[in-house]
Amino acid sequence: MEGVLTPEIWIAVAEKTKIPDLRRTTRDEPDYDKLMRYRIGILDQHGIKLSDIQAVIRSLSLLDGAKQFLDELRTLTQVVILSDTFEQFAQPLIRQLNWPTLLCHRLIVENDRITGYQLRIPDQKRKAVAAFKSLNYHVVSAGDSFNDTGMLAEANAGFLIHAPENVKQQFPQFKAVESHAELLKLIKGAI
């Protein structure tokens, strides 16, 4: 979702709070648990609450062309968004996308303070794709980060969109594009 259809939430929070350490994403750190423990520590250190983050998220708009891309894609096939975001973050952005199905994680919150997180299951993106394939679905996936590559490899076809150079170089087996229009062409050719 983030970096493909919506802005990166943590980068937006970093910009709003002026805490550059929060700019770190799965594009930079492939170990999701390490990244989240780091983020939660930074939030605690600076006294940033869940409601502060949610206020930033409510101010965000979708990436240019994201809604039109998703609307057109839904005329061709079913769409499920697999994301490492959290239920408590996603609602304002999912509303702007006209409520697609989202499978993501959940934050552990005490008195508006983020104290931890609960993965749906480890490696949920890849496992979700494997589960869809076990139901005899043909799965095409797209993503932008290290945490998407397992899902891309598991899918019948996987593509990178808006990926940084380090991800593209490390995973040259996935065709990389820079626009929703290019991605839509690839998906149409793969379904």
Short mmCIF file of N, CA and C in Angstrom, two decimals:
data_model
loop_
_atom_site.label_atom_id
_atom_site.label_comp_id
_atom_site.label_asym_id
_atom_site.label_seq_id
_atom_site.Cartn_x
_atom_site.Cartn_y
_atom_site.Cartn_z
N MET A 1 0.83 -1.18 0.00
CA MET A 1 0.00 0.00 0.00
C MET A 1 0.88 1.26 0.00
N GLU A 2 1.72 1.40 1.05
CA GLU A 2 2.56 2.59 1.15
C GLU A 2 3.65 2.55 0.08
N GLY A 3 3.84 3.66 -0.58
CA GLY A 3 4.84 3.75 -1.64
C GLY A 3 4.30 3.29 -2.99
N VAL A 4 3.16 2.61 -2.99
CA VAL A 4 2.54 2.13 -4.23
C VAL A 4 1.25 2.92 -4.49
N LEU A 5 0.40 3.01 -3.49
CA LEU A 5 -0.88 3.73 -3.62
C LEU A 5 -0.95 4.98 -2.73
N THR A 6 -0.25 4.91 -1.61
CA THR A 6 -0.30 6.00 -0.63
C THR A 6 1.12 6.46 -0.29
N PRO A 7 1.23 7.65 0.29
CA PRO A 7 2.56 8.06 0.76
C PRO A 7 3.03 7.13 1.88
N GLU A 8 4.32 7.16 2.15
CA GLU A 8 4.89 6.43 3.27
C GLU A 8 4.49 7.15 4.57
N ILE A 9 3.73 6.46 5.40
CA ILE A 9 3.22 7.06 6.63
C ILE A 9 4.35 7.51 7.54
N TRP A 10 5.34 6.67 7.73
CA TRP A 10 6.41 7.01 8.68
C TRP A 10 7.22 8.21 8.19
N ILE A 11 7.39 8.34 6.90
CA ILE A 11 8.11 9.51 6.36
C ILE A 11 7.29 10.77 6.61
N ALA A 12 5.97 10.69 6.43
CA ALA A 12 5.10 11.84 6.70
C ALA A 12 5.16 12.22 8.17
N VAL A 13 5.19 11.23 9.05
CA VAL A 13 5.29 11.50 10.49
C VAL A 13 6.64 12.14 10.80
N ALA A 14 7.71 11.64 10.17
CA ALA A 14 9.04 12.22 10.37
C ALA A 14 9.08 13.68 9.96
N GLU A 15 8.45 13.99 8.83
CA GLU A 15 8.43 15.37 8.35
C GLU A 15 7.62 16.27 9.28
N LYS A 16 6.47 15.79 9.73
CA LYS A 16 5.61 16.59 10.60
C LYS A 16 6.25 16.82 11.97
N THR A 17 6.88 15.79 12.53
CA THR A 17 7.48 15.90 13.86
C THR A 17 8.90 16.44 13.83
N LYS A 18 9.48 16.51 12.63
CA LYS A 18 10.87 16.94 12.45
C LYS A 18 11.85 15.98 13.17
N ILE A 19 11.50 14.68 13.12
CA ILE A 19 12.36 13.64 13.69
C ILE A 19 12.86 12.78 12.54
N PRO A 20 14.05 13.08 12.01
CA PRO A 20 14.53 12.37 10.81
C PRO A 20 14.71 10.86 11.03
N ASP A 21 14.91 10.42 12.27
CA ASP A 21 15.09 8.99 12.52
C ASP A 21 13.85 8.18 12.13
N LEU A 22 12.69 8.82 12.07
CA LEU A 22 11.46 8.11 11.70
C LEU A 22 11.31 7.94 10.18
N ARG A 23 12.25 8.47 9.41
CA ARG A 23 12.20 8.32 7.94
C ARG A 23 12.58 6.91 7.50
N ARG A 24 13.14 6.13 8.38
CA ARG A 24 13.59 4.77 8.06
C ARG A 24 12.38 3.90 7.74
N THR A 25 12.41 3.22 6.59
CA THR A 25 11.29 2.36 6.17
C THR A 25 11.83 1.00 5.77
N THR A 26 10.92 0.15 5.29
CA THR A 26 11.33 -1.18 4.81
C THR A 26 12.16 -1.09 3.54
N ARG A 27 12.24 0.08 2.94
CA ARG A 27 13.14 0.28 1.81
C ARG A 27 14.59 0.32 2.29
N ASP A 28 14.77 0.70 3.57
CA ASP A 28 16.09 0.84 4.16
C ASP A 28 16.47 -0.35 5.04
N GLU A 29 15.49 -0.88 5.76
CA GLU A 29 15.72 -1.95 6.73
C GLU A 29 14.84 -3.15 6.42
N PRO A 30 15.43 -4.24 5.91
CA PRO A 30 14.63 -5.41 5.57
C PRO A 30 14.10 -6.18 6.78
N ASP A 31 14.70 -6.03 7.95
CA ASP A 31 14.26 -6.74 9.16
C ASP A 31 13.12 -5.94 9.80
N TYR A 32 11.89 -6.38 9.57
CA TYR A 32 10.71 -5.62 9.99
C TYR A 32 10.63 -5.49 11.51
N ASP A 33 10.96 -6.55 12.24
CA ASP A 33 10.91 -6.49 13.69
C ASP A 33 11.92 -5.47 14.23
N LYS A 34 13.12 -5.49 13.69
CA LYS A 34 14.15 -4.53 14.10
C LYS A 34 13.68 -3.10 13.81
N LEU A 35 13.09 -2.90 12.63
CA LEU A 35 12.60 -1.58 12.24
C LEU A 35 11.49 -1.10 13.18
N MET A 36 10.53 -1.96 13.49
CA MET A 36 9.42 -1.56 14.35
C MET A 36 9.86 -1.30 15.79
N ARG A 37 10.76 -2.12 16.32
CA ARG A 37 11.28 -1.87 17.67
C ARG A 37 12.00 -0.51 17.71
N TYR A 38 12.74 -0.22 16.66
CA TYR A 38 13.44 1.07 16.54
C TYR A 38 12.43 2.22 16.53
N ARG A 39 11.38 2.09 15.70
CA ARG A 39 10.37 3.15 15.60
C ARG A 39 9.67 3.38 16.93
N ILE A 40 9.27 2.30 17.58
CA ILE A 40 8.55 2.42 18.85
C ILE A 40 9.43 3.10 19.89
N GLY A 41 10.72 2.80 19.89
CA GLY A 41 11.66 3.46 20.79
C GLY A 41 11.73 4.96 20.53
N ILE A 42 11.78 5.34 19.26
CA ILE A 42 11.83 6.77 18.89
C ILE A 42 10.54 7.47 19.33
N LEU A 43 9.39 6.84 19.09
CA LEU A 43 8.11 7.43 19.49
C LEU A 43 8.08 7.65 21.00
N ASP A 44 8.52 6.64 21.75
CA ASP A 44 8.53 6.73 23.21
C ASP A 44 9.47 7.84 23.68
N GLN A 45 10.64 7.89 23.08
CA GLN A 45 11.65 8.89 23.45
C GLN A 45 11.12 10.31 23.26
N HIS A 46 10.31 10.52 22.21
CA HIS A 46 9.81 11.87 21.89
C HIS A 46 8.37 12.11 22.35
N GLY A 47 7.77 11.13 23.01
CA GLY A 47 6.41 11.30 23.52
C GLY A 47 5.34 11.40 22.44
N ILE A 48 5.58 10.76 21.31
CA ILE A 48 4.60 10.81 20.21
C ILE A 48 3.56 9.71 20.43
N LYS A 49 2.31 10.10 20.40
CA LYS A 49 1.19 9.19 20.67
C LYS A 49 0.55 8.70 19.36
N LEU A 50 -0.25 7.65 19.47
CA LEU A 50 -0.99 7.14 18.32
C LEU A 50 -1.85 8.24 17.72
N SER A 51 -2.53 9.02 18.56
CA SER A 51 -3.41 10.08 18.03
C SER A 51 -2.62 11.13 17.25
N ASP A 52 -1.36 11.38 17.62
CA ASP A 52 -0.51 12.30 16.86
C ASP A 52 -0.26 11.76 15.45
N ILE A 53 0.04 10.46 15.38
CA ILE A 53 0.29 9.82 14.08
C ILE A 53 -0.98 9.80 13.25
N GLN A 54 -2.10 9.47 13.87
CA GLN A 54 -3.37 9.43 13.14
C GLN A 54 -3.74 10.80 12.58
N ALA A 55 -3.40 11.87 13.28
CA ALA A 55 -3.68 13.22 12.77
C ALA A 55 -2.86 13.48 11.51
N VAL A 56 -1.61 13.03 11.49
CA VAL A 56 -0.78 13.17 10.29
C VAL A 56 -1.39 12.36 9.14
N ILE A 57 -1.81 11.14 9.41
CA ILE A 57 -2.36 10.26 8.37
C ILE A 57 -3.62 10.88 7.77
N ARG A 58 -4.47 11.47 8.60
CA ARG A 58 -5.70 12.10 8.09
C ARG A 58 -5.41 13.24 7.12
N SER A 59 -4.22 13.82 7.22
CA SER A 59 -3.87 14.94 6.34
C SER A 59 -3.28 14.48 5.00
N LEU A 60 -3.03 13.18 4.84
CA LEU A 60 -2.37 12.67 3.63
C LEU A 60 -3.34 12.44 2.49
N SER A 61 -2.85 12.62 1.27
CA SER A 61 -3.60 12.29 0.06
C SER A 61 -2.94 11.10 -0.61
N LEU A 62 -3.68 10.43 -1.44
CA LEU A 62 -3.15 9.29 -2.20
C LEU A 62 -2.07 9.77 -3.16
N LEU A 63 -1.23 8.84 -3.61
CA LEU A 63 -0.27 9.15 -4.67
C LEU A 63 -1.04 9.48 -5.95
N ASP A 64 -0.49 10.36 -6.76
CA ASP A 64 -1.14 10.74 -8.02
C ASP A 64 -1.48 9.51 -8.85
N GLY A 65 -2.73 9.43 -9.27
CA GLY A 65 -3.18 8.35 -10.14
C GLY A 65 -3.52 7.05 -9.43
N ALA A 66 -3.31 6.97 -8.11
CA ALA A 66 -3.52 5.72 -7.38
C ALA A 66 -4.98 5.27 -7.40
N LYS A 67 -5.89 6.18 -7.14
CA LYS A 67 -7.31 5.80 -7.10
C LYS A 67 -7.80 5.37 -8.48
N GLN A 68 -7.41 6.10 -9.52
CA GLN A 68 -7.83 5.74 -10.87
C GLN A 68 -7.25 4.37 -11.26
N PHE A 69 -5.99 4.14 -10.90
CA PHE A 69 -5.35 2.85 -11.15
C PHE A 69 -6.14 1.73 -10.48
N LEU A 70 -6.44 1.90 -9.20
CA LEU A 70 -7.15 0.86 -8.46
C LEU A 70 -8.56 0.66 -9.00
N ASP A 71 -9.23 1.76 -9.34
CA ASP A 71 -10.58 1.65 -9.90
C ASP A 71 -10.56 0.86 -11.21
N GLU A 72 -9.60 1.14 -12.08
CA GLU A 72 -9.52 0.40 -13.34
C GLU A 72 -9.14 -1.06 -13.11
N LEU A 73 -8.20 -1.28 -12.20
CA LEU A 73 -7.78 -2.65 -11.91
C LEU A 73 -8.96 -3.48 -11.40
N ARG A 74 -9.82 -2.89 -10.59
CA ARG A 74 -10.99 -3.61 -10.06
C ARG A 74 -11.99 -3.98 -11.15
N THR A 75 -11.96 -3.30 -12.29
CA THR A 75 -12.85 -3.70 -13.38
C THR A 75 -12.33 -4.95 -14.08
N LEU A 76 -11.06 -5.28 -13.84
CA LEU A 76 -10.43 -6.43 -14.49
C LEU A 76 -10.36 -7.66 -13.60
N THR A 77 -10.21 -7.44 -12.29
CA THR A 77 -9.97 -8.55 -11.38
C THR A 77 -10.25 -8.14 -9.94
N GLN A 78 -10.28 -9.10 -9.04
CA GLN A 78 -10.39 -8.81 -7.61
C GLN A 78 -9.05 -8.26 -7.12
N VAL A 79 -9.12 -7.34 -6.16
CA VAL A 79 -7.90 -6.73 -5.62
C VAL A 79 -7.90 -6.89 -4.10
N VAL A 80 -6.78 -7.35 -3.58
CA VAL A 80 -6.54 -7.43 -2.14
C VAL A 80 -5.23 -6.70 -1.88
N ILE A 81 -5.24 -5.81 -0.91
CA ILE A 81 -4.02 -5.10 -0.54
C ILE A 81 -3.40 -5.81 0.66
N LEU A 82 -2.17 -6.26 0.47
CA LEU A 82 -1.39 -6.89 1.54
C LEU A 82 -0.37 -5.85 1.99
N SER A 83 -0.43 -5.47 3.26
CA SER A 83 0.42 -4.37 3.72
C SER A 83 0.99 -4.65 5.09
N ASP A 84 2.16 -4.07 5.35
CA ASP A 84 2.74 -4.13 6.68
C ASP A 84 2.39 -2.89 7.49
N THR A 85 1.33 -2.20 7.10
CA THR A 85 0.82 -1.10 7.90
C THR A 85 -0.03 -1.69 9.02
N PHE A 86 -0.75 -0.85 9.71
CA PHE A 86 -1.54 -1.28 10.87
C PHE A 86 -2.98 -0.82 10.74
N GLU A 87 -3.89 -1.62 11.29
CA GLU A 87 -5.31 -1.28 11.24
C GLU A 87 -5.56 0.13 11.76
N GLN A 88 -4.85 0.52 12.81
CA GLN A 88 -5.07 1.83 13.43
C GLN A 88 -4.55 2.99 12.56
N PHE A 89 -3.75 2.68 11.53
CA PHE A 89 -3.23 3.71 10.63
C PHE A 89 -4.03 3.82 9.34
N ALA A 90 -4.53 2.72 8.84
CA ALA A 90 -4.95 2.62 7.44
C ALA A 90 -6.29 3.26 7.08
N GLN A 91 -7.22 3.35 8.00
CA GLN A 91 -8.59 3.72 7.65
C GLN A 91 -8.73 4.98 6.81
N PRO A 92 -8.09 6.10 7.14
CA PRO A 92 -8.29 7.30 6.31
C PRO A 92 -7.83 7.11 4.86
N LEU A 93 -6.77 6.33 4.67
CA LEU A 93 -6.26 6.10 3.31
C LEU A 93 -7.11 5.08 2.56
N ILE A 94 -7.54 4.05 3.25
CA ILE A 94 -8.40 3.04 2.63
C ILE A 94 -9.74 3.67 2.22
N ARG A 95 -10.24 4.60 3.02
CA ARG A 95 -11.47 5.32 2.68
C ARG A 95 -11.29 6.06 1.34
N GLN A 96 -10.14 6.72 1.16
CA GLN A 96 -9.88 7.46 -0.08
C GLN A 96 -9.79 6.51 -1.28
N LEU A 97 -9.42 5.26 -1.04
CA LEU A 97 -9.32 4.25 -2.10
C LEU A 97 -10.65 3.52 -2.32
N ASN A 98 -11.71 3.97 -1.65
CA ASN A 98 -13.04 3.39 -1.77
C ASN A 98 -13.11 1.97 -1.18
N TRP A 99 -12.46 1.78 -0.03
CA TRP A 99 -12.57 0.59 0.81
C TRP A 99 -12.18 -0.73 0.15
N PRO A 100 -11.00 -0.84 -0.45
CA PRO A 100 -10.56 -2.16 -0.91
C PRO A 100 -10.27 -3.06 0.29
N THR A 101 -10.23 -4.36 0.05
CA THR A 101 -9.87 -5.30 1.11
C THR A 101 -8.41 -5.08 1.48
N LEU A 102 -8.15 -4.93 2.76
CA LEU A 102 -6.80 -4.72 3.27
C LEU A 102 -6.50 -5.78 4.32
N LEU A 103 -5.38 -6.48 4.16
CA LEU A 103 -4.89 -7.41 5.16
C LEU A 103 -3.60 -6.81 5.70
N CYS A 104 -3.57 -6.51 7.02
CA CYS A 104 -2.41 -5.86 7.61
C CYS A 104 -2.28 -6.28 9.08
N HIS A 105 -1.44 -5.58 9.81
CA HIS A 105 -1.14 -5.92 11.20
C HIS A 105 -1.92 -5.02 12.17
N ARG A 106 -1.62 -5.19 13.47
CA ARG A 106 -2.32 -4.43 14.50
C ARG A 106 -1.31 -3.91 15.52
N LEU A 107 -1.49 -2.66 15.93
CA LEU A 107 -0.65 -2.06 16.97
C LEU A 107 -1.17 -2.45 18.35
N ILE A 108 -0.27 -2.52 19.31
CA ILE A 108 -0.63 -2.68 20.72
C ILE A 108 -0.52 -1.28 21.32
N VAL A 109 -1.63 -0.80 21.86
CA VAL A 109 -1.70 0.59 22.33
C VAL A 109 -2.21 0.60 23.77
N GLU A 110 -1.52 1.38 24.60
CA GLU A 110 -1.95 1.57 25.99
C GLU A 110 -2.01 3.08 26.26
N ASN A 111 -3.20 3.57 26.59
CA ASN A 111 -3.39 5.01 26.87
C ASN A 111 -2.82 5.88 25.76
N ASP A 112 -3.14 5.54 24.51
CA ASP A 112 -2.75 6.32 23.33
C ASP A 112 -1.25 6.21 23.04
N ARG A 113 -0.54 5.35 23.74
CA ARG A 113 0.89 5.16 23.54
C ARG A 113 1.11 3.81 22.84
N ILE A 114 1.86 3.82 21.74
CA ILE A 114 2.16 2.58 21.03
C ILE A 114 3.24 1.84 21.81
N THR A 115 2.90 0.65 22.31
CA THR A 115 3.85 -0.11 23.12
C THR A 115 4.39 -1.34 22.39
N GLY A 116 3.76 -1.68 21.29
CA GLY A 116 4.20 -2.85 20.54
C GLY A 116 3.35 -3.03 19.31
N TYR A 117 3.51 -4.17 18.68
CA TYR A 117 2.71 -4.47 17.50
C TYR A 117 2.50 -5.97 17.43
N GLN A 118 1.44 -6.35 16.76
CA GLN A 118 1.10 -7.76 16.61
C GLN A 118 1.01 -8.06 15.12
N LEU A 119 1.94 -8.89 14.65
CA LEU A 119 1.86 -9.33 13.25
C LEU A 119 0.63 -10.20 13.08
N ARG A 120 -0.02 -10.09 11.94
CA ARG A 120 -1.12 -11.00 11.63
C ARG A 120 -0.56 -12.43 11.70
N ILE A 121 0.47 -12.69 10.93
CA ILE A 121 1.32 -13.88 11.02
C ILE A 121 2.68 -13.46 10.45
N PRO A 122 3.76 -14.12 10.85
CA PRO A 122 5.04 -13.79 10.24
C PRO A 122 5.01 -14.05 8.73
N ASP A 123 5.67 -13.20 7.98
CA ASP A 123 5.76 -13.34 6.52
C ASP A 123 4.37 -13.37 5.87
N GLN A 124 3.47 -12.53 6.37
CA GLN A 124 2.06 -12.58 5.98
C GLN A 124 1.81 -12.33 4.50
N LYS A 125 2.61 -11.49 3.86
CA LYS A 125 2.37 -11.21 2.45
C LYS A 125 2.61 -12.45 1.59
N ARG A 126 3.76 -13.08 1.79
CA ARG A 126 4.08 -14.28 1.02
C ARG A 126 3.08 -15.40 1.32
N LYS A 127 2.76 -15.57 2.60
CA LYS A 127 1.84 -16.64 3.00
C LYS A 127 0.43 -16.39 2.47
N ALA A 128 0.01 -15.14 2.41
CA ALA A 128 -1.31 -14.82 1.85
C ALA A 128 -1.35 -15.18 0.36
N VAL A 129 -0.29 -14.83 -0.36
CA VAL A 129 -0.22 -15.18 -1.79
C VAL A 129 -0.25 -16.69 -1.95
N ALA A 130 0.52 -17.40 -1.14
CA ALA A 130 0.53 -18.88 -1.21
C ALA A 130 -0.86 -19.44 -0.92
N ALA A 131 -1.57 -18.84 0.04
CA ALA A 131 -2.92 -19.30 0.36
C ALA A 131 -3.87 -19.05 -0.80
N PHE A 132 -3.79 -17.89 -1.43
CA PHE A 132 -4.64 -17.63 -2.60
C PHE A 132 -4.33 -18.62 -3.72
N LYS A 133 -3.06 -18.89 -3.93
CA LYS A 133 -2.68 -19.86 -4.97
C LYS A 133 -3.19 -21.27 -4.62
N SER A 134 -3.19 -21.62 -3.34
CA SER A 134 -3.69 -22.94 -2.93
C SER A 134 -5.19 -23.05 -3.18
N LEU A 135 -5.87 -21.91 -3.28
CA LEU A 135 -7.30 -21.88 -3.62
C LEU A 135 -7.51 -21.81 -5.13
N ASN A 136 -6.43 -22.00 -5.85
CA ASN A 136 -6.44 -22.03 -7.32
C ASN A 136 -6.68 -20.65 -7.94
N TYR A 137 -6.23 -19.60 -7.25
CA TYR A 137 -6.25 -18.26 -7.83
C TYR A 137 -4.92 -18.01 -8.54
N HIS A 138 -4.98 -17.28 -9.63
CA HIS A 138 -3.79 -16.79 -10.32
C HIS A 138 -3.48 -15.43 -9.68
N VAL A 139 -2.29 -15.29 -9.10
CA VAL A 139 -1.97 -14.10 -8.31
C VAL A 139 -0.89 -13.27 -9.00
N VAL A 140 -1.20 -11.98 -9.16
CA VAL A 140 -0.24 -11.01 -9.67
C VAL A 140 -0.04 -10.01 -8.54
N SER A 141 1.22 -9.71 -8.23
CA SER A 141 1.47 -8.79 -7.12
C SER A 141 2.44 -7.69 -7.53
N ALA A 142 2.39 -6.60 -6.77
CA ALA A 142 3.28 -5.47 -7.00
C ALA A 142 3.66 -4.88 -5.67
N GLY A 143 4.88 -4.37 -5.59
CA GLY A 143 5.36 -3.74 -4.37
C GLY A 143 6.57 -2.89 -4.64
N ASP A 144 7.10 -2.29 -3.58
CA ASP A 144 8.21 -1.35 -3.76
C ASP A 144 9.39 -1.59 -2.83
N SER A 145 9.30 -2.52 -1.90
CA SER A 145 10.30 -2.62 -0.84
C SER A 145 10.80 -4.03 -0.62
N PHE A 146 11.84 -4.12 0.22
CA PHE A 146 12.39 -5.43 0.58
C PHE A 146 11.31 -6.35 1.11
N ASN A 147 10.39 -5.81 1.93
CA ASN A 147 9.37 -6.66 2.55
C ASN A 147 8.30 -7.13 1.56
N ASP A 148 8.39 -6.71 0.31
CA ASP A 148 7.45 -7.17 -0.72
C ASP A 148 8.04 -8.30 -1.56
N THR A 149 9.34 -8.51 -1.51
CA THR A 149 9.98 -9.42 -2.46
C THR A 149 9.57 -10.88 -2.28
N GLY A 150 9.29 -11.31 -1.07
CA GLY A 150 8.80 -12.68 -0.86
C GLY A 150 7.45 -12.87 -1.52
N MET A 151 6.58 -11.88 -1.41
CA MET A 151 5.26 -11.91 -2.03
C MET A 151 5.40 -11.92 -3.55
N LEU A 152 6.30 -11.10 -4.07
CA LEU A 152 6.49 -11.03 -5.53
C LEU A 152 7.00 -12.37 -6.06
N ALA A 153 7.92 -12.98 -5.32
CA ALA A 153 8.47 -14.27 -5.76
C ALA A 153 7.43 -15.38 -5.69
N GLU A 154 6.56 -15.34 -4.71
CA GLU A 154 5.53 -16.37 -4.53
C GLU A 154 4.42 -16.25 -5.57
N ALA A 155 4.15 -15.04 -6.03
CA ALA A 155 3.04 -14.80 -6.97
C ALA A 155 3.33 -15.44 -8.33
N ASN A 156 2.29 -15.63 -9.12
CA ASN A 156 2.46 -16.09 -10.50
C ASN A 156 3.24 -15.07 -11.31
N ALA A 157 3.05 -13.79 -10.98
CA ALA A 157 3.82 -12.70 -11.60
C ALA A 157 3.97 -11.61 -10.55
N GLY A 158 5.18 -11.04 -10.46
CA GLY A 158 5.44 -9.99 -9.48
C GLY A 158 6.22 -8.85 -10.10
N PHE A 159 5.86 -7.62 -9.73
CA PHE A 159 6.46 -6.43 -10.31
C PHE A 159 6.82 -5.42 -9.21
N LEU A 160 7.87 -4.65 -9.46
CA LEU A 160 8.24 -3.54 -8.59
C LEU A 160 7.70 -2.25 -9.19
N ILE A 161 7.19 -1.37 -8.33
CA ILE A 161 6.77 -0.04 -8.76
C ILE A 161 7.30 0.96 -7.75
N HIS A 162 7.85 2.05 -8.25
CA HIS A 162 8.41 3.12 -7.41
C HIS A 162 9.49 2.61 -6.47
N ALA A 163 10.16 1.53 -6.82
CA ALA A 163 11.18 0.95 -5.93
C ALA A 163 12.47 1.76 -5.98
N PRO A 164 13.16 1.88 -4.85
CA PRO A 164 14.45 2.56 -4.86
C PRO A 164 15.50 1.70 -5.58
N GLU A 165 16.58 2.33 -5.97
CA GLU A 165 17.63 1.64 -6.73
C GLU A 165 18.18 0.43 -6.00
N ASN A 166 18.36 0.53 -4.67
CA ASN A 166 18.94 -0.60 -3.94
C ASN A 166 18.06 -1.84 -4.02
N VAL A 167 16.75 -1.67 -4.02
CA VAL A 167 15.84 -2.81 -4.14
C VAL A 167 15.87 -3.36 -5.57
N LYS A 168 15.83 -2.46 -6.55
CA LYS A 168 15.87 -2.90 -7.96
C LYS A 168 17.16 -3.66 -8.26
N GLN A 169 18.27 -3.17 -7.75
CA GLN A 169 19.56 -3.82 -8.01
C GLN A 169 19.65 -5.19 -7.34
N GLN A 170 19.10 -5.30 -6.13
CA GLN A 170 19.18 -6.56 -5.40
C GLN A 170 18.19 -7.60 -5.94
N PHE A 171 17.13 -7.15 -6.62
CA PHE A 171 16.10 -8.06 -7.13
C PHE A 171 15.82 -7.78 -8.61
N PRO A 172 16.82 -7.99 -9.47
CA PRO A 172 16.64 -7.69 -10.89
C PRO A 172 15.66 -8.63 -11.58
N GLN A 173 15.28 -9.72 -10.93
CA GLN A 173 14.34 -10.67 -11.54
C GLN A 173 12.93 -10.09 -11.65
N PHE A 174 12.64 -8.99 -10.92
CA PHE A 174 11.32 -8.38 -10.99
C PHE A 174 11.36 -7.15 -11.88
N LYS A 175 10.51 -7.13 -12.89
CA LYS A 175 10.42 -5.96 -13.77
C LYS A 175 10.01 -4.76 -12.93
N ALA A 176 10.70 -3.65 -13.12
CA ALA A 176 10.45 -2.45 -12.32
C ALA A 176 9.89 -1.34 -13.20
N VAL A 177 8.84 -0.69 -12.71
CA VAL A 177 8.21 0.43 -13.42
C VAL A 177 8.07 1.61 -12.47
N GLU A 178 7.80 2.78 -13.06
CA GLU A 178 7.72 4.00 -12.27
C GLU A 178 6.34 4.65 -12.28
N SER A 179 5.38 4.05 -12.98
CA SER A 179 4.05 4.68 -13.03
C SER A 179 2.96 3.62 -12.92
N HIS A 180 1.79 4.08 -12.48
CA HIS A 180 0.63 3.19 -12.39
C HIS A 180 0.21 2.72 -13.79
N ALA A 181 0.35 3.58 -14.79
CA ALA A 181 -0.02 3.20 -16.16
C ALA A 181 0.85 2.04 -16.65
N GLU A 182 2.16 2.12 -16.39
CA GLU A 182 3.06 1.03 -16.78
C GLU A 182 2.72 -0.25 -16.02
N LEU A 183 2.42 -0.10 -14.73
CA LEU A 183 2.07 -1.27 -13.92
C LEU A 183 0.78 -1.92 -14.42
N LEU A 184 -0.19 -1.11 -14.75
CA LEU A 184 -1.45 -1.64 -15.25
C LEU A 184 -1.24 -2.45 -16.52
N LYS A 185 -0.36 -1.98 -17.42
CA LYS A 185 -0.04 -2.74 -18.65
C LYS A 185 0.57 -4.09 -18.30
N LEU A 186 1.51 -4.10 -17.34
CA LEU A 186 2.13 -5.36 -16.95
C LEU A 186 1.11 -6.31 -16.34
N ILE A 187 0.24 -5.79 -15.50
CA ILE A 187 -0.77 -6.63 -14.87
C ILE A 187 -1.73 -7.20 -15.91
N LYS A 188 -2.16 -6.36 -16.85
CA LYS A 188 -3.05 -6.84 -17.91
C LYS A 188 -2.40 -7.96 -18.70
N GLY A 189 -1.09 -7.88 -18.91
CA GLY A 189 -0.38 -8.92 -19.63
C GLY A 189 -0.18 -10.19 -18.80
N ALA A 190 -0.37 -10.09 -17.48
CA ALA A 190 -0.11 -11.23 -16.61
C ALA A 190 -1.37 -11.93 -16.11
N ILE A 191 -2.56 -11.29 -16.31
CA ILE A 191 -3.78 -11.93 -15.81
C ILE A 191 -4.49 -12.71 -16.89
#
